[in-house]
Amino acid sequence: MRTVAAVDCGTNSIRLLILRKQDDGTVTELCREVRLARLGQGVDATGEFHPEALQRAFVVCDEYARTIEASGVDRLRFVATSAARDVSNRQLFFDGVRSRLGVGVDVISGDEEARLSASGVRSGIVAPEPTLIIDIGGGSTELVLVDDDDVQHATSLDVGAVRIRERFLHTDPPTAQEQEDARTFIGALLDGAGIDFTSIRTAVGVAGTVTSVAAAALGLQSYSREAVHGTVLHRHDVTGATTHWLETPVAVIETEPCMHPLRAGVIGGGSMILDELSARIPGGAILVSETDILDGIAHELLA
């Protein structure tokens, strides 16, 4: 028997997955948690972690440490992505994580992030290829093109929900000019990403922005991973959610079902990125996956 824990630390959220593999090969999911820490608060402007963001992240680490110990984990990997690549004071974060969880922080490259994301998605979704995997984070957006069961192209774009909000969407709600400037910026990055969007047969979206749009489209009053996984978002679903969130004050968005207060302030920026992607994909449909990089990390540990 082997028990592993994977932690995926992004710009906005910190997630935990614990899996146990029995001697007969059976794999059981013991725990799957997500906490919004907004670690990337202000990073785009200052180049360093904000003390309040670090404190929120360490509270989550303390909670996860207790869960990991109680589960009898044999091996743990803590992976950090965009936010931890860009900061000058990341050693404070590294030291805080190690003191709480007993492991170092693996700041992975965009290439490894793409590989793990593809692995995680394919563990739970089967779709016609070429498949474009879309992972909209707080600080970056990963686009991974899979064909012939292999990663053909991957790119990490410096555009995410938090970055768009902090760089462009200063008014609450954002002005038309702020939105136009943000869309111009997003569009230029997407069009220079080296991906032939017209060739895509299936687009698969993962992570908080995509699942939030799915929860809104389904009208969920409380979040259901099972309901969201496998949902197909049509063009009007994405555009409708984006328009609504960009026209609504953050204080009102915070009161909506399934909306975490720390996501409410950046969801408009994230859904704008998804909207621009949907506009470039034939048919505009996005298949939603609840399996993603976190699953890729955990299953690799088991292997």
Tab-separated table of C-alpha atoms in Angstrom:
chain	number	residue	atom	x	y	z
A	1	MET	CA	0.000	0.000	0.000
A	2	ARG	CA	1.212	3.482	-0.884
A	3	THR	CA	-0.312	6.855	0.025
A	4	VAL	CA	0.717	10.067	-1.720
A	5	ALA	CA	-0.236	13.723	-1.444
A	6	ALA	CA	0.004	16.383	-4.134
A	7	VAL	CA	-0.256	20.106	-3.479
A	8	ASP	CA	-0.752	22.506	-6.385
A	9	CYS	CA	-0.078	26.108	-5.399
A	10	GLY	CA	-1.190	28.665	-7.938
A	11	THR	CA	-1.616	32.414	-7.989
A	12	ASN	CA	-5.135	32.237	-6.590
A	13	SER	CA	-5.682	28.800	-5.046
A	14	ILE	CA	-3.851	26.067	-3.133
A	15	ARG	CA	-5.194	22.555	-3.677
A	16	LEU	CA	-4.555	19.181	-2.063
A	17	LEU	CA	-5.141	15.666	-3.392
A	18	ILE	CA	-4.377	12.494	-1.427
A	19	LEU	CA	-4.480	9.121	-3.192
A	20	ARG	CA	-3.920	5.616	-1.853
A	21	LYS	CA	-2.854	2.692	-4.020
A	22	GLN	CA	-3.500	-0.793	-2.688
A	23	ASP	CA	-1.239	-3.752	-3.383
A	24	ASP	CA	-3.728	-4.990	-6.009
A	25	GLY	CA	-3.387	-1.684	-7.919
A	26	THR	CA	-6.700	-0.180	-6.796
A	27	VAL	CA	-6.470	3.599	-6.347
A	28	THR	CA	-8.684	5.393	-3.830
A	29	GLU	CA	-9.104	9.155	-3.482
A	30	LEU	CA	-8.862	9.949	0.228
A	31	CYS	CA	-9.030	13.726	0.106
A	32	ARG	CA	-9.441	16.569	-2.384
A	33	GLU	CA	-9.465	20.120	-1.050
A	34	VAL	CA	-9.175	23.623	-2.484
A	35	ARG	CA	-8.541	26.845	-0.586
A	36	LEU	CA	-8.400	30.349	-2.037
A	37	ALA	CA	-5.283	32.115	-0.717
A	38	ARG	CA	-4.715	34.738	-3.451
A	39	LEU	CA	-0.955	34.288	-3.105
A	40	GLY	CA	-0.423	36.398	-6.217
A	41	GLN	CA	-1.949	39.507	-4.654
A	42	GLY	CA	-0.004	42.498	-5.997
A	43	VAL	CA	2.810	40.389	-7.486
A	44	ASP	CA	2.342	41.809	-10.973
A	45	ALA	CA	2.873	45.362	-9.673
A	46	THR	CA	5.461	44.855	-6.890
A	47	GLY	CA	7.356	41.716	-7.885
A	48	GLU	CA	7.065	40.256	-4.385
A	49	PHE	CA	4.627	38.363	-2.187
A	50	HIS	CA	2.426	40.554	-0.011
A	51	PRO	CA	2.682	39.743	3.729
A	52	GLU	CA	-1.081	39.186	3.945
A	53	ALA	CA	-0.957	36.775	1.001
A	54	LEU	CA	1.849	34.800	2.640
A	55	GLN	CA	-0.115	34.610	5.868
A	56	ARG	CA	-3.200	33.283	4.047
A	57	ALA	CA	-1.057	30.688	2.273
A	58	PHE	CA	0.555	29.538	5.523
A	59	VAL	CA	-2.842	29.110	7.186
A	60	VAL	CA	-3.761	26.756	4.339
A	61	CYS	CA	-0.435	24.908	4.690
A	62	ASP	CA	-1.054	24.410	8.422
A	63	GLU	CA	-4.470	22.913	7.670
A	64	TYR	CA	-3.105	20.645	4.951
A	65	ALA	CA	-0.239	19.504	7.195
A	66	ARG	CA	-2.749	18.151	9.701
A	67	THR	CA	-4.706	16.354	6.975
A	68	ILE	CA	-1.569	14.867	5.438
A	69	GLU	CA	-0.320	13.571	8.787
A	70	ALA	CA	-3.703	12.056	9.638
A	71	SER	CA	-3.792	10.256	6.268
A	72	GLY	CA	-0.446	8.504	6.754
A	73	VAL	CA	1.096	9.921	3.589
A	74	ASP	CA	4.307	8.235	2.387
A	75	ARG	CA	5.304	10.838	-0.157
A	76	LEU	CA	4.375	14.481	-0.721
A	77	ARG	CA	5.106	16.863	-3.558
A	78	PHE	CA	4.392	20.605	-3.323
A	79	VAL	CA	4.295	22.225	-6.758
A	80	ALA	CA	4.143	25.969	-7.376
A	81	THR	CA	3.500	27.612	-10.712
A	82	SER	CA	3.244	31.159	-12.032
A	83	ALA	CA	3.168	33.220	-8.833
A	84	ALA	CA	6.332	31.715	-7.351
A	85	ARG	CA	8.288	32.136	-10.598
A	86	ASP	CA	8.018	35.893	-10.581
A	87	VAL	CA	8.838	37.129	-7.067
A	88	SER	CA	11.953	38.469	-5.368
A	89	ASN	CA	11.062	37.309	-1.839
A	90	ARG	CA	10.057	33.746	-2.657
A	91	GLN	CA	12.530	32.333	-0.109
A	92	LEU	CA	10.131	33.510	2.624
A	93	PHE	CA	7.459	31.364	1.029
A	94	PHE	CA	9.797	28.401	0.545
A	95	ASP	CA	10.923	28.499	4.186
A	96	GLY	CA	7.349	28.793	5.444
A	97	VAL	CA	6.193	25.796	3.416
A	98	ARG	CA	9.140	23.637	4.461
A	99	SER	CA	8.642	24.419	8.155
A	100	ARG	CA	4.983	23.392	7.928
A	101	LEU	CA	5.016	20.482	5.479
A	102	GLY	CA	8.589	19.217	5.642
A	103	VAL	CA	9.210	19.423	1.896
A	104	GLY	CA	10.626	21.970	-0.486
A	105	VAL	CA	8.637	23.862	-3.073
A	106	ASP	CA	9.037	22.644	-6.659
A	107	VAL	CA	8.695	25.699	-8.888
A	108	ILE	CA	8.024	23.929	-12.150
A	109	SER	CA	8.652	25.193	-15.653
A	110	GLY	CA	5.916	25.932	-18.130
A	111	ASP	CA	6.839	22.762	-20.034
A	112	GLU	CA	6.441	20.545	-16.987
A	113	GLU	CA	3.215	22.294	-16.071
A	114	ALA	CA	1.892	21.516	-19.548
A	115	ARG	CA	2.920	17.858	-19.328
A	116	LEU	CA	1.329	17.369	-15.904
A	117	SER	CA	-1.842	19.198	-16.941
A	118	ALA	CA	-2.213	16.995	-20.008
A	119	SER	CA	-1.644	13.859	-17.936
A	120	GLY	CA	-4.204	14.937	-15.358
A	121	VAL	CA	-6.873	15.841	-17.896
A	122	ARG	CA	-6.440	12.590	-19.792
A	123	SER	CA	-6.901	10.621	-16.558
A	124	GLY	CA	-10.521	11.777	-16.466
A	125	ILE	CA	-11.538	12.921	-19.963
A	126	VAL	CA	-11.557	11.174	-23.330
A	127	ALA	CA	-12.089	13.549	-26.246
A	128	PRO	CA	-11.470	13.718	-30.003
A	129	GLU	CA	-8.063	15.066	-30.956
A	130	PRO	CA	-6.459	17.455	-31.687
A	131	THR	CA	-7.387	18.566	-28.169
A	132	LEU	CA	-6.533	21.956	-26.711
A	133	ILE	CA	-6.218	21.946	-22.921
A	134	ILE	CA	-6.892	25.370	-21.414
A	135	ASP	CA	-5.716	26.131	-17.869
A	136	ILE	CA	-6.531	29.708	-16.837
A	137	GLY	CA	-4.753	30.513	-13.604
A	138	GLY	CA	-4.333	33.680	-11.625
A	139	GLY	CA	-1.011	34.695	-13.116
A	140	SER	CA	-0.718	32.693	-16.315
A	141	THR	CA	-2.687	30.702	-18.861
A	142	GLU	CA	-1.395	27.377	-20.118
A	143	LEU	CA	-2.381	26.134	-23.562
A	144	VAL	CA	-1.483	22.518	-24.341
A	145	LEU	CA	-2.160	20.918	-27.718
A	146	VAL	CA	-2.493	17.118	-27.568
A	147	ASP	CA	-2.641	14.953	-30.691
A	148	ASP	CA	-1.802	11.299	-31.305
A	149	ASP	CA	-1.798	10.846	-27.508
A	150	ASP	CA	1.156	13.180	-27.118
A	151	VAL	CA	1.814	16.831	-26.318
A	152	GLN	CA	2.457	18.517	-29.665
A	153	HIS	CA	2.744	22.093	-28.470
A	154	ALA	CA	2.592	23.894	-25.140
A	155	THR	CA	2.839	27.513	-24.173
A	156	SER	CA	2.537	29.466	-20.938
A	157	LEU	CA	1.169	32.974	-21.428
A	158	ASP	CA	1.672	35.727	-18.854
A	159	VAL	CA	-2.030	36.432	-18.644
A	160	GLY	CA	-4.305	35.248	-15.846
A	161	ALA	CA	-7.356	36.294	-13.857
A	162	VAL	CA	-5.384	38.187	-11.210
A	163	ARG	CA	-3.009	39.845	-13.673
A	164	ILE	CA	-5.864	41.099	-15.860
A	165	ARG	CA	-7.762	42.479	-12.885
A	166	GLU	CA	-4.760	44.245	-11.386
A	167	ARG	CA	-3.315	45.517	-14.672
A	168	PHE	CA	-6.448	46.627	-16.523
A	169	LEU	CA	-9.734	46.349	-14.633
A	170	HIS	CA	-9.252	49.084	-12.024
A	171	THR	CA	-12.853	50.310	-11.804
A	172	ASP	CA	-15.612	48.379	-10.045
A	173	PRO	CA	-17.246	47.375	-12.317
A	174	PRO	CA	-14.707	47.904	-15.119
A	175	THR	CA	-15.290	50.617	-17.698
A	176	ALA	CA	-15.756	49.846	-21.378
A	177	GLN	CA	-12.293	51.251	-22.124
A	178	GLU	CA	-10.674	49.079	-19.433
A	179	GLN	CA	-12.369	46.025	-20.894
A	180	GLU	CA	-11.305	46.922	-24.419
A	181	ASP	CA	-7.684	47.405	-23.333
A	182	ALA	CA	-7.733	44.052	-21.521
A	183	ARG	CA	-9.213	42.231	-24.516
A	184	THR	CA	-6.631	43.763	-26.844
A	185	PHE	CA	-3.844	42.544	-24.562
A	186	ILE	CA	-5.335	39.055	-24.227
A	187	GLY	CA	-6.016	38.751	-27.940
A	188	ALA	CA	-2.474	39.685	-28.905
A	189	LEU	CA	-1.039	37.015	-26.610
A	190	LEU	CA	-3.422	34.339	-27.870
A	191	ASP	CA	-2.812	35.170	-31.514
A	192	GLY	CA	0.935	34.941	-30.918
A	193	ALA	CA	0.747	31.658	-29.005
A	194	GLY	CA	1.713	29.511	-32.001
A	195	ILE	CA	-1.518	27.491	-31.992
A	196	ASP	CA	-3.735	26.937	-35.018
A	197	PHE	CA	-7.067	27.311	-33.248
A	198	THR	CA	-8.995	26.401	-36.406
A	199	SER	CA	-7.576	22.849	-36.254
A	200	ILE	CA	-8.932	22.114	-32.763
A	201	ARG	CA	-11.555	19.363	-32.504
A	202	THR	CA	-12.017	19.573	-28.728
A	203	ALA	CA	-11.185	22.298	-26.235
A	204	VAL	CA	-10.970	21.165	-22.605
A	205	GLY	CA	-10.963	23.766	-19.836
A	206	VAL	CA	-9.689	23.210	-16.301
A	207	ALA	CA	-9.270	25.209	-13.063
A	208	GLY	CA	-11.323	27.763	-11.170
A	209	THR	CA	-12.362	30.186	-13.883
A	210	VAL	CA	-13.731	27.452	-16.126
A	211	THR	CA	-15.457	25.561	-13.318
A	212	SER	CA	-16.985	28.802	-12.014
A	213	VAL	CA	-18.475	29.523	-15.443
A	214	ALA	CA	-19.804	25.948	-15.512
A	215	ALA	CA	-21.382	26.266	-12.060
A	216	ALA	CA	-23.063	29.507	-13.137
A	217	ALA	CA	-24.284	28.009	-16.425
A	218	LEU	CA	-25.728	25.005	-14.576
A	219	GLY	CA	-27.388	27.258	-11.987
A	220	LEU	CA	-25.808	25.374	-9.079
A	221	GLN	CA	-26.700	26.628	-5.616
A	222	SER	CA	-23.843	24.666	-4.057
A	223	TYR	CA	-20.763	23.447	-5.870
A	224	SER	CA	-20.800	19.890	-7.191
A	225	ARG	CA	-17.638	18.477	-8.730
A	226	GLU	CA	-19.630	15.614	-10.215
A	227	ALA	CA	-22.119	17.972	-11.911
A	228	VAL	CA	-19.413	20.228	-13.332
A	229	HIS	CA	-17.113	17.502	-14.682
A	230	GLY	CA	-17.922	16.790	-18.315
A	231	THR	CA	-20.168	19.831	-18.769
A	232	VAL	CA	-20.011	21.443	-22.207
A	233	LEU	CA	-19.928	25.228	-22.117
A	234	HIS	CA	-21.367	26.744	-25.267
A	235	ARG	CA	-20.411	30.115	-26.675
A	236	HIS	CA	-23.441	31.855	-25.146
A	237	ASP	CA	-22.640	30.373	-21.701
A	238	VAL	CA	-19.158	31.869	-21.707
A	239	THR	CA	-20.169	35.222	-23.161
A	240	GLY	CA	-23.150	35.527	-20.833
A	241	ALA	CA	-21.128	34.823	-17.689
A	242	THR	CA	-18.348	37.172	-18.783
A	243	THR	CA	-20.732	40.036	-19.547
A	244	HIS	CA	-22.524	39.554	-16.238
A	245	TRP	CA	-19.364	39.537	-14.110
A	246	LEU	CA	-17.851	42.523	-15.916
A	247	GLU	CA	-21.025	44.553	-15.374
A	248	THR	CA	-21.527	43.595	-11.718
A	249	PRO	CA	-19.822	45.121	-8.638
A	250	VAL	CA	-17.530	42.731	-6.785
A	251	ALA	CA	-19.600	43.036	-3.598
A	252	VAL	CA	-22.589	41.602	-5.473
A	253	ILE	CA	-20.561	38.829	-7.143
A	254	GLU	CA	-19.368	37.763	-3.683
A	255	THR	CA	-22.968	36.903	-2.728
A	256	GLU	CA	-23.536	34.606	-5.706
A	257	PRO	CA	-23.811	30.835	-5.195
A	258	CYS	CA	-20.535	28.880	-5.455
A	259	MET	CA	-18.476	32.091	-5.481
A	260	HIS	CA	-15.576	32.450	-3.052
A	261	PRO	CA	-14.959	36.082	-1.981
A	262	LEU	CA	-11.305	35.884	-3.071
A	263	ARG	CA	-12.371	34.721	-6.551
A	264	ALA	CA	-15.141	37.292	-6.943
A	265	GLY	CA	-12.717	40.146	-7.560
A	266	VAL	CA	-10.868	38.408	-10.392
A	267	ILE	CA	-13.505	36.202	-12.030
A	268	GLY	CA	-14.340	38.859	-14.635
A	269	GLY	CA	-10.740	38.917	-15.825
A	270	GLY	CA	-10.537	35.136	-15.935
A	271	SER	CA	-13.791	34.696	-17.823
A	272	MET	CA	-12.680	37.367	-20.305
A	273	ILE	CA	-9.664	35.186	-21.165
A	274	LEU	CA	-11.974	32.182	-21.603
A	275	ASP	CA	-14.308	34.271	-23.760
A	276	GLU	CA	-11.465	35.283	-26.068
A	277	LEU	CA	-10.399	31.642	-26.357
A	278	SER	CA	-13.950	30.476	-27.053
A	279	ALA	CA	-14.194	33.037	-29.845
A	280	ARG	CA	-11.175	31.456	-31.580
A	281	ILE	CA	-12.227	27.805	-31.269
A	282	PRO	CA	-14.449	26.293	-34.002
A	283	GLY	CA	-17.964	26.155	-32.571
A	284	GLY	CA	-16.823	27.947	-29.416
A	285	ALA	CA	-17.563	24.992	-27.100
A	286	ILE	CA	-15.441	24.206	-24.022
A	287	LEU	CA	-15.555	20.783	-22.335
A	288	VAL	CA	-15.032	21.156	-18.579
A	289	SER	CA	-12.661	18.810	-16.738
A	290	GLU	CA	-12.284	18.510	-12.977
A	291	THR	CA	-9.135	16.440	-13.456
A	292	ASP	CA	-6.095	18.570	-14.126
A	293	ILE	CA	-2.488	19.201	-13.073
A	294	LEU	CA	-3.233	18.177	-9.472
A	295	ASP	CA	-4.270	14.707	-10.660
A	296	GLY	CA	-1.199	14.563	-12.899
A	297	ILE	CA	1.109	15.268	-9.955
A	298	ALA	CA	-0.553	12.705	-7.682
A	299	HIS	CA	-0.703	9.894	-10.249
A	300	GLU	CA	2.954	10.469	-11.143
A	301	LEU	CA	3.851	10.071	-7.458
A	302	LEU	CA	1.935	6.781	-7.357
A	303	ALA	CA	3.748	5.547	-10.456
